[in-house]
Amino acid sequence: MSEIPGTASGVVWQSSPPGSIYDYIKVASFSIGPDGLVDQWSRRAADLFGLTAEQVRGKDPVEAFLPAELRSRGHRKVAEILDGKEWTGLVPFRAPGGRRAHGLAEIYVMPSEARDGRQAALCIVVDVRALRRIESDLASSQAIFGQSPFGFLLFGTDLTVQRANRRFAAVFGGEAEQHRGRTVHDYLPRAEADHLDAALRRVLESGESVTDLQVSGVVPGGGGERRHWSVNLYRVHGGSGRPIGVAGVGTDVTRRQIAAREAASARRNLALLNEAGARIGNSLDLETTARELLDVAVPGFCDLASVDLYQALLTGEEAPPGQFGPAHESYGGGSADLRRVAFASAVSDAPLAASTGGTPPVALGEVHRYPFNSACATALRTAAVRALPEGEGGLVQSALAVPMVAHDTVVGLVQFARAKGSEPFGERDRALAVELAARAAVCIDNARLYRREHERALILQRSLLPPGDPEAAGLDIACRYLPGTTATEVGGDWFDVIELPGHRTALVVGDVMGRGLRAAVAMGELRTAVRTLALLDLEPAEVLSALDEIARGLGGPGTRAQVRRSGAAGPDAPEQPADLAEVYLATCVYAVYDPVTRRCTFANAGHLPPVLVEPGEEALLLDVPPGMPLGVGGEPFEEVEVELPEGALLALYTDGLVESRDHPLDEGLHAFRAALGDPGRALEDVCDHVLTTLDTRHGEDDIALLMARIQGLPADAVGDWRLPREPRSVGRARELARAQLDSWGLEALVDTVELLVSELVTNALRYGEGEIRLRLLRDRTLVCEVWDAGLVQPRRRRARDTDEGGRGLQLVGLLSAGWGSRRTPLGKTVWFELGLPDGTGPAEPTVEQLLSMF
């Protein structure tokens, strides 16, 4: 494009064909000379009629183009035109040589003069078909532009509005013509307008369309409601192909945005609930569960949050449902004591002891109360969510106090808060907050119940096992217990160390089939029975026989028959009920050790054999007949007596130590024996080494391990004499006892021992049979035993006032720490026990106590 000198400034002449209206309506021209023949033929006429100038010039246009039936009329019109008349009309035409018309032209004929002054004519021709297309296009454009339900704008190259449709005007006010000349800044906020203006320039320059451009603003008369539009932009070109502007179509997508926001909120809430289900309650710890709740809620749901739990809940106090609230008399008119157990914040400058919603700041771990009339106390009292006022310092703009309710019991309060600039809580948020708090409350209540049951189970288990480190004469003892159920830490395995008369010790290890609390209860019953039977000083086989009868009676009527028909009786027997198998069947090994002879008598009821490690030797399994498990019955139990060398190591254990799904019994026993290969180390270290080496913490079964190192009584701690069956043996017994006590430095016990020895030897002479044997044993206490061949057991009775005798055993019971009798293979043994004179022994009997025997 160039400007021609001398023209007015701003007038531009184009060298290329103009993109004007003539390009669309296809205007052509030709002239008719005075002779009525075609004189001049334009190029557009050649395009319209399909004939070149050489083909048409000098021919009669009527004969050349009009159909035959119109030629006569055509000649008259040409004559009139050459007479100086103008004429306009629609004329069908055909190409030369054709028989029928193939087009329709609108011709405007204007008279003109030739050079010689004669009349000629200039014809302007328009293709009617092109005009009809233009009319159709205009009508379509008007229909689309004017009747469109979408806002439509046409921006010029200066990005001002050239045209707006009625829909756009209806939204932004005024008539459509009144929007001409405006810019996007007249309709949108600055940031949104700049964004759209940049998009318009980009489309105008590049020609690339923009679809679904999101803009928002407020329309006049809309009550301040923010609207959202999706805008499509494309460049518009003129007939010559040059850009003439940008068209924009806007669709109101406010409802779609709201629906999308609600859908996104629903997806977020669902995701939060899924995350809460996966992350809350993974531990059975109250404080950890509270922190897990806040890990889910912050920052995904809120900016700040805190959890308060009732102090009574944390300390393990019992409280009936419905009494967690200010109505309880101990609350003093306000809420009960609560402890802040968790706090989380996504706000960098939020203090740790922050106010999450109009409440006074509370530090983490602090015990506090909410005022009676506060929203938090009301939420706790009514078990309903409450909105909280803004916090101090303008940090919080929206907060909720949500009670944590589980099984109709309020266990605490969680506060959710959103900081300034965040979207306030809505109804959906309130519902989600209640759901999150409820899920956490159930987990916390479960943790509370677990803690309570766990503590009870531990109390039960500890009450059923020997307290502390058991002690026994002639034995160094160490023990371990590992429950298979880590959740309750109770099981059916047990061990016991029972002191028997004569400084003997009963070692017991048992295993109730099954595990958990029921097995522990059954184990407690059997352990109590073992202790009771042991006090009768029965032989090991007799103890197991009596214990078998007790085990068979625990199931009530019919249990014995069912157990005998069970799988315990053989591999081909019918499978027994699970509860009987887990609770009323047990294995047990019972051993009695005598430190004087270092001999140990074993009896086994279906249990694994004991392991013995002699000094310098490999560990070996003692050949003790296994017998049938307790509760099966029908078979007697056998005894095996083994002499244990000094320093030997004896191990009793349950199958959980040597057997698991991954470790067969034979492999476990071999590994166990190998782990005992160095018995010289401290006994506690041996226990730890065994448990570590065997990797027993698999949680498949309970484990009980009882280990004893043999340390027999020294020879100088035993006095043993045989006395003939004659009266003078009573005096001889007193002399021997006095001399032995003097050698031990126990002169303080001489008088009492002489008196009691006289009574027992006298009774042996009077009521017993055969030779008499006297034995004194000194260890942690002093024990005196008198043996004879008689089978009649002594019986303590109260003598009548007129009786001259019958008070000996009363005297023995009064002066000793304990006394009793037991059967032996060759008779019986009567014994008494005295504490050593270290200030802890029994006090001397008073005169009244002595006189009460007479």
Tab-separated table of C-alpha atoms in Angstrom, residues 357-359 370-389 399-403 413 415:
chain	number	residue	atom	x	y	z
A	357	GLY	CA	-12.435	-20.353	67.412
A	358	GLY	CA	-13.051	-17.747	70.060
A	359	THR	CA	-11.873	-19.967	72.932
A	370	TYR	CA	-14.620	-24.777	78.916
A	371	PRO	CA	-16.935	-22.196	80.511
A	372	PHE	CA	-20.461	-23.477	80.913
A	373	ASN	CA	-22.016	-21.000	78.469
A	374	SER	CA	-19.325	-21.318	75.813
A	375	ALA	CA	-20.071	-22.829	72.413
A	376	CYS	CA	-17.610	-25.642	73.084
A	377	ALA	CA	-19.291	-26.611	76.351
A	378	THR	CA	-22.664	-26.461	74.595
A	379	ALA	CA	-21.395	-28.751	71.858
A	380	LEU	CA	-20.202	-31.237	74.482
A	381	ARG	CA	-23.424	-30.967	76.451
A	382	THR	CA	-25.760	-31.375	73.475
A	383	ALA	CA	-23.530	-33.668	71.368
A	384	ALA	CA	-24.193	-31.356	68.390
A	385	VAL	CA	-21.833	-29.346	66.190
A	386	ARG	CA	-21.590	-25.620	66.934
A	387	ALA	CA	-20.151	-22.728	64.932
A	388	LEU	CA	-17.537	-20.736	66.830
A	389	PRO	CA	-16.859	-16.992	66.698
A	399	ALA	CA	-14.540	-22.466	63.013
A	400	LEU	CA	-16.570	-25.474	64.138
A	401	ALA	CA	-16.716	-27.252	67.503
A	402	VAL	CA	-17.583	-30.874	66.816
A	403	PRO	CA	-18.216	-33.335	69.679
A	413	LEU	CA	-14.140	-32.352	71.231
A	415	GLN	CA	-12.230	-27.954	66.646
